[in-house]
XYZ file of C-alpha atoms in Angstrom:
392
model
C -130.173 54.916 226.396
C -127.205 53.784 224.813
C -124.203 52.828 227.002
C -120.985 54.879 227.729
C -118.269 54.585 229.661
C -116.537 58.075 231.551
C -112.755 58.148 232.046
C -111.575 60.392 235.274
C -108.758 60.447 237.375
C -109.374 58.036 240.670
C -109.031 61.364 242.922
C -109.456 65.109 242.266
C -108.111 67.391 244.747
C -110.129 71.227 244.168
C -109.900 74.260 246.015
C -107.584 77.397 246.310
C -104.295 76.158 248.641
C -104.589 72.651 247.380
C -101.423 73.070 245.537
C -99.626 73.284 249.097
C -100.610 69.982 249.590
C -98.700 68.353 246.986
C -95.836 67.362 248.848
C -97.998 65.071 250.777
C -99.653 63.225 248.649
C -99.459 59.544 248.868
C -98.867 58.837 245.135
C -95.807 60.987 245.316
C -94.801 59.099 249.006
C -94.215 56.143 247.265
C -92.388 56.801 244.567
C -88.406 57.334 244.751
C -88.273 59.158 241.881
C -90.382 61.948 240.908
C -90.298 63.802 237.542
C -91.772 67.328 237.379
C -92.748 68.851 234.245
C -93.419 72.714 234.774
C -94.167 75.677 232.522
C -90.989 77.949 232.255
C -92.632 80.736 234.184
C -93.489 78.343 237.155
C -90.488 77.577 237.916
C -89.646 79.697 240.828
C -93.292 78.195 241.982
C -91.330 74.402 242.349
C -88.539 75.420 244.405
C -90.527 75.140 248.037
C -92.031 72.356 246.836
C -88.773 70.697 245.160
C -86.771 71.317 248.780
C -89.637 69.480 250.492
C -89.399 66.481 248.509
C -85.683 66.409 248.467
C -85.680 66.780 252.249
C -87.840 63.762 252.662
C -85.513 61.531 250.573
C -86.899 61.472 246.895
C -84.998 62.308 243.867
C -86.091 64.931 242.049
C -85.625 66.272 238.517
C -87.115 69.319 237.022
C -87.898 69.352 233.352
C -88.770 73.017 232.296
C -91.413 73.388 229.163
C -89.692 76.346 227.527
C -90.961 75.447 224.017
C -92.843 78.356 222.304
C -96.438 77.166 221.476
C -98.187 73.915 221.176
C -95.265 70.652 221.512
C -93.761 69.456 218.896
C -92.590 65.804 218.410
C -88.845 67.039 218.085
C -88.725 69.064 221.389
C -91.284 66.027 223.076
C -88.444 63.196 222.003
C -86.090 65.403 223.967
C -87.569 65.214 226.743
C -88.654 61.643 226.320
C -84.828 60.525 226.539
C -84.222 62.671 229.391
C -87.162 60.997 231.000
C -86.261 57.361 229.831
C -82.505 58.310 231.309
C -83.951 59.338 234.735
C -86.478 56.853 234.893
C -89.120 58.426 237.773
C -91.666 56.786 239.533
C -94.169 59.179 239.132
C -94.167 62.210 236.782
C -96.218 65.322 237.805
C -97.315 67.506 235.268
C -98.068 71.572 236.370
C -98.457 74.201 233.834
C -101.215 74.570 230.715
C -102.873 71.867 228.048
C -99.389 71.638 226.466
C -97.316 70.596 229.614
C -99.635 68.618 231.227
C -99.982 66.851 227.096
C -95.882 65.801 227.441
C -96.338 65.083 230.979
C -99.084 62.636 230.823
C -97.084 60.883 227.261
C -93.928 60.921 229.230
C -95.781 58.878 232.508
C -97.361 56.622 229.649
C -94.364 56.086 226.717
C -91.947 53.510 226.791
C -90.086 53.736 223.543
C -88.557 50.385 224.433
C -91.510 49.060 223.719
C -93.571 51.483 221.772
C -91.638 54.043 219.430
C -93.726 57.111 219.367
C -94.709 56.694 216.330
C -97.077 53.641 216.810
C -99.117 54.947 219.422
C -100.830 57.871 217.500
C -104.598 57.214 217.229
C -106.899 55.724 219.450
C -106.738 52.885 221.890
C -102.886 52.509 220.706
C -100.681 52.439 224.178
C -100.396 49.109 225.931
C -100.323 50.291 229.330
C -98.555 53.318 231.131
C -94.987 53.031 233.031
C -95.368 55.560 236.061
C -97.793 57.028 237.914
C -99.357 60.612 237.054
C -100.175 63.897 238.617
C -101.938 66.439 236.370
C -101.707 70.313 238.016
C -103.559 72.508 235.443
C -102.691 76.347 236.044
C -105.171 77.402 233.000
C -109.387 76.957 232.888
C -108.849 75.939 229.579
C -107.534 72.736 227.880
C -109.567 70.153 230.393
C -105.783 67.695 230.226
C -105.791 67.337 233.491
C -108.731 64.803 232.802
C -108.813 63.911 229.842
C -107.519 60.437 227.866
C -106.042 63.017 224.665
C -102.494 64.153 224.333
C -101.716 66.152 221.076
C -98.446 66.911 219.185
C -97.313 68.862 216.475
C -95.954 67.148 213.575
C -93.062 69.521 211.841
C -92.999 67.684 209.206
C -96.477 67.542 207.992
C -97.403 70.702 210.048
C -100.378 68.210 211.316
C -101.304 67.954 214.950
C -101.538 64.379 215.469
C -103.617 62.822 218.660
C -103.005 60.270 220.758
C -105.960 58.828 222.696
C -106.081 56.562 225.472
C -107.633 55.689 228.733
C -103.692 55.424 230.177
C -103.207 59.150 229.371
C -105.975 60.034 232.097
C -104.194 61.046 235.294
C -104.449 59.552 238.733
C -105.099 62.707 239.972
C -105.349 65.976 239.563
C -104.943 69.326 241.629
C -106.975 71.886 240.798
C -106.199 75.261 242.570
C -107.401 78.168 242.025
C -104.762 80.169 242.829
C -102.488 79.003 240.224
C -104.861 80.751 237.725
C -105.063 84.280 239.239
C -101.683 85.493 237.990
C -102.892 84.377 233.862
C -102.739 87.622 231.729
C -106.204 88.366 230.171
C -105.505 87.168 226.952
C -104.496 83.654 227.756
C -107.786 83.994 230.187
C -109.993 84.835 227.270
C -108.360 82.239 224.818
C -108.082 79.030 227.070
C -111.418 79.936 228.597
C -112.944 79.912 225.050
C -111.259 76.335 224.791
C -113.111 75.381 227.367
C -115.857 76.543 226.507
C -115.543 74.838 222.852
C -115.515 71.169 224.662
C -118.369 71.697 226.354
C -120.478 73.027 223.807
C -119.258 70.618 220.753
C -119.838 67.608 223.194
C -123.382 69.319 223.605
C -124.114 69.389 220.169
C -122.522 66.056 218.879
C -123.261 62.835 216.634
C -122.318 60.925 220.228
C -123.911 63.257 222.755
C -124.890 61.373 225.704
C -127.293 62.775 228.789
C -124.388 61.923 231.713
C -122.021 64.107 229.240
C -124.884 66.629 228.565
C -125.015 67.343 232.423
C -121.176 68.088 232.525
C -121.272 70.367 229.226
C -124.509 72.247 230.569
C -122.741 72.516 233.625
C -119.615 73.578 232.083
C -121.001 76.009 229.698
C -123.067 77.789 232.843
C -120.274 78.244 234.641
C -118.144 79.784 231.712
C -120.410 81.748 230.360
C -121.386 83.329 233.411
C -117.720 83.659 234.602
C -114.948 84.340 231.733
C -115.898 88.390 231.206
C -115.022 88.690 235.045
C -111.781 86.263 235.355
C -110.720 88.644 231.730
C -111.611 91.938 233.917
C -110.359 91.067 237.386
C -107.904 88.408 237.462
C -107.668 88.101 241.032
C -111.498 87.486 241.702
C -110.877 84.145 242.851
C -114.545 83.295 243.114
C -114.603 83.406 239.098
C -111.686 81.754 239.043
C -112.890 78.930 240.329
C -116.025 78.888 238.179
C -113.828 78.983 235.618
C -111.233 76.236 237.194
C -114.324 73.966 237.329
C -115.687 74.840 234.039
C -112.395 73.726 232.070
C -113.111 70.457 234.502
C -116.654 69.898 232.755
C -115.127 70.314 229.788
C -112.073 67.691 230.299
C -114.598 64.937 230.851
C -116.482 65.503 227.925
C -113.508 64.720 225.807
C -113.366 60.928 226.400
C -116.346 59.509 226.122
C -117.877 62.246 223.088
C -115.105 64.391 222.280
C -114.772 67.595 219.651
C -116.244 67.572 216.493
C -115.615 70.490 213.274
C -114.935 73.551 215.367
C -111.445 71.402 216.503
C -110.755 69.895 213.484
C -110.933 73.590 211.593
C -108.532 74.613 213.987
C -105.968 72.667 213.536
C -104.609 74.125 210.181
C -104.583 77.330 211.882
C -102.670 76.206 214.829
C -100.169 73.659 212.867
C -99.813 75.843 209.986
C -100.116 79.249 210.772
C -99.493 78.341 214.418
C -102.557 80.518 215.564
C -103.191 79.491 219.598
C -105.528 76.777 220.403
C -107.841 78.463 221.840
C -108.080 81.780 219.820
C -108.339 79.317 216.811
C -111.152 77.353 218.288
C -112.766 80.834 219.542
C -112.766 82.403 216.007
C -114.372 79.414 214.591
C -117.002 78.141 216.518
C -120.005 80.489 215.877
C -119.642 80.062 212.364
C -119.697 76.211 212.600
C -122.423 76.487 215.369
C -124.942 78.563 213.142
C -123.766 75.578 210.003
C -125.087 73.179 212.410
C -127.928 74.600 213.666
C -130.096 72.818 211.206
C -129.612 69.409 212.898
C -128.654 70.714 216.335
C -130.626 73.640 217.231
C -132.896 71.196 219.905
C -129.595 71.219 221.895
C -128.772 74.750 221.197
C -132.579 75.811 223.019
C -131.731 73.454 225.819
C -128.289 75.556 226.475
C -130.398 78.877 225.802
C -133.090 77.343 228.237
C -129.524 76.690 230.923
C -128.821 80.430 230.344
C -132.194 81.842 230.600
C -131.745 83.671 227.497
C -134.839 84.652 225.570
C -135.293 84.764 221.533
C -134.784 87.649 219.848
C -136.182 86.743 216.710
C -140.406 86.654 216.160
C -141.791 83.008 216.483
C -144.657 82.150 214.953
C -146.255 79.315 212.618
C -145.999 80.483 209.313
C -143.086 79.290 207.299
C -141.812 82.258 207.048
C -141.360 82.666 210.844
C -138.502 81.355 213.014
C -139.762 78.367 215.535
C -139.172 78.967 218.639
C -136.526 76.240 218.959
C -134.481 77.813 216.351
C -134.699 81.416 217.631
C -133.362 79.824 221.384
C -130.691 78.120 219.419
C -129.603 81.260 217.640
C -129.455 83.357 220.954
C -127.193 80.850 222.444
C -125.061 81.684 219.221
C -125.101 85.315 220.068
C -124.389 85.083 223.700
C -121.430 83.263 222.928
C -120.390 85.267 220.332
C -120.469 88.295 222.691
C -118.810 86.726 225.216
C -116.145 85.872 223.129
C -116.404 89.527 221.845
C -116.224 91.471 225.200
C -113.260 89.322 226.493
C -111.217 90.514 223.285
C -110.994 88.096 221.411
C -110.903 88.860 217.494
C -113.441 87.974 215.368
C -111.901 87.347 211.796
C -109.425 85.558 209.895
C -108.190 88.630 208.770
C -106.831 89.956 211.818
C -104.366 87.238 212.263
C -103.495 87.506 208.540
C -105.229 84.937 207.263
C -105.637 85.286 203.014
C -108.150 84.412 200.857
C -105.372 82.054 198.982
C -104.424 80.513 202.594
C -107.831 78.824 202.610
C -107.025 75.691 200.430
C -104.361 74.915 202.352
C -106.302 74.957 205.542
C -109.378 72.683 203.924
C -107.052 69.635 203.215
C -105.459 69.985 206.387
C -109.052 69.929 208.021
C -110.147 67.325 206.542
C -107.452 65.079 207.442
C -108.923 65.507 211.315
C -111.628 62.412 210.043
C -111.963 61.159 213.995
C -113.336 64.692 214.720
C -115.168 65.556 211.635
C -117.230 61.883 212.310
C -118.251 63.918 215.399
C -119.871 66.448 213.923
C -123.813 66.654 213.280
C -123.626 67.869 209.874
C -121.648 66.334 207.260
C -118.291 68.824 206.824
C -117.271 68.705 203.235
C -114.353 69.749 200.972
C -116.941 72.796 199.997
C -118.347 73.173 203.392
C -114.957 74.030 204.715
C -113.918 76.336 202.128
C -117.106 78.076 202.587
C -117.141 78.365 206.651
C -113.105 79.888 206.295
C -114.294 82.038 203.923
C -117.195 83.078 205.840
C -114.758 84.223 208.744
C -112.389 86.289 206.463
């Protein structure tokens, strides 16, 4: 067994009410300073929490995320001098994947020392200033555990990564609670997402059995759980399937990571600036079933996790499915109802995507090299053009 090595935060707090414990926790104690980096509609959320801090001597700024979409590295170097002005002790990120992304560079960057510029790629950063608190209040982009932090490059309309074990968080809350009051639609997409992680790290070039456990896991949990947390928001117990789902998924994004289905994506999301998840949603089926010929073992195993059954005749003659392959392609369909039943569309189309738009979103996928390398089928110029097309 080959070795690995799995990046988590040193304590995870989990449960509905966690979140009221906050204002005790020892990281924040000793700390003067404490930055806060909170989704515009939370911010009525912070004020109890802000007042208790204050009271007990810290200083305390609020940074509101009120950019629209995924964070750009304009609006992030904003905040970045605010940040470097204030200079906090710790910074606690509470909101989605994009907060808690700026949250966990803004703990980690010190432009003294390390322009942003330098530190996009892999093993970049030389070491992280402040200490960091990741509160995720999606089941979704798995930040709140992960070593990844992406912006959005205006300029090249690229999202560019930046990967490092000083981006993981010290901690992370995970309530609940904070999750019950997410519209369906954001439900369905960041679910999805999470969903995504688990499954590409399942089916991956670097798949590892202690990863396999958490995407199995993961992918149980969501697939089993989104239709609800879509139909009842306020069924906690779903919610927190859900809540530990996204979890799952966050670990599997250090050590294996995303492979095509992410790197597809990204055109849609920088370019057309289609949401994360919706992008990643629309996608994956199509790349799952162009990579069933080298990863439909894995694909059975998930089917096996489910207890689906093939729908397809097996048999021995060549003209018959294997058995392997008709498990595989019942995973594809249960996730491609799922995703169908919680309303998510289905086609390119719908979000008015063209036929011409599809060059433009090849060369922009195959710039993503350190996730294609992931995938278990080689993803060519052609192969591209052909899955968009596909999805049309």
């Amino acid at each position: 067994m080959k070795p690995i090595t799995l990046l988590q935060p040193s304590r995870v707090v989990f449960g509905a009410h966690q979140w009221d414990n906050l204002s005790d926790d020892p990281l924040l104690s000793q700390a003067d300073s404490l930055l806060f980096v909170v989704a515009q509609p939370l911010r009525d959320l912070m004020n109890p929490l802000v007042d208790r801090l204050t009271a007990a001597g810290h200083a305390v700024k609020v940074l509101i995320y009120d950019h629209p979409g995924e964070p750009t590295v304009s609006y992030f170097q904003g905040l970045l001098a605010e940040t470097t002005a204030f200079n906090p002790g710790a910074v606690v990120g509470v909101g989605g994947g994009s907060v808690l992304d700026v949250a966990k560079l803004l703990a980690a960057l010190d432009p003294t020392r390390q322009p942003l510029e330098t530190v996009f790629g892999k093993d970049l950063l030389v070491t992280r200033q402040r200490s960091l608190i990741c509160v995720p209040t999606t089941a979704g982009t798995g930040s709140e555990v992960s070593p990844n932090a992406i912006l959005l490059d205006e300029a090249s309309e690229e999202k560019r990564g930046v990967i490092s074990h000083y981006l993981v968080p010290d901690v992370c809350y995970i309530d609940p609670e904070l999750t019950v009051s997410l519209p369906p639609r954001l439900t369905a997409e960041t679910g999805m997402d999470a969903l995504c992680h688990c499954v590409e790290a399942l089916t991956n070039v670097n798949a590892h059995p202690l990863v396999d456990a958490y995407a199995l896991e993961g992918l149980r949990l969501i697939m089993g759980n989104l239709e609800t947390a879509c139909q009842d928001g306020r069924n906690l117990d779903a919610r927190s399937a859900m809540a530990l789902g996204a979890y799952y998924g966050g670990l599997c994004l250090g050590p294996v990571n995303t492979t095509a289905v992410h790197a597809l994506s990204y055109g849609l999301s920088g370019t057309f600036h289609v949401p994360h998840g919706l992008a990643n949603a629309i996608l994956l089926p199509a790349v799952l079933r162009f990579n069933l010929p080298l990863a439909a073992e894995k694909l059975a195993l998930l089917a096996n996790t489910l207890g689906l059954k093939p729908k397809t005749p097996v048999g021995d003659g060549a003209e018959m499915t294997t058995h392997e392959v008709a498990l595989a392609e019942a995973a594809i369909a249960a996730i491609e109802r799922l995703s169908l039943v919680c309303g998510i569309p289905q086609r390119l189309s719908e979000l008015g995507i063209e036929e011409k738009d599809i060059p433009r979103l090849v060369d922009s996928a195959l710039t993503v090299k350190r996730l294609l390398v992931n995938n278990v089928r080689e993803v060519t110029g052609e192969a591209a053009l052909a899955l968009y097309k596909t999805l049309l």
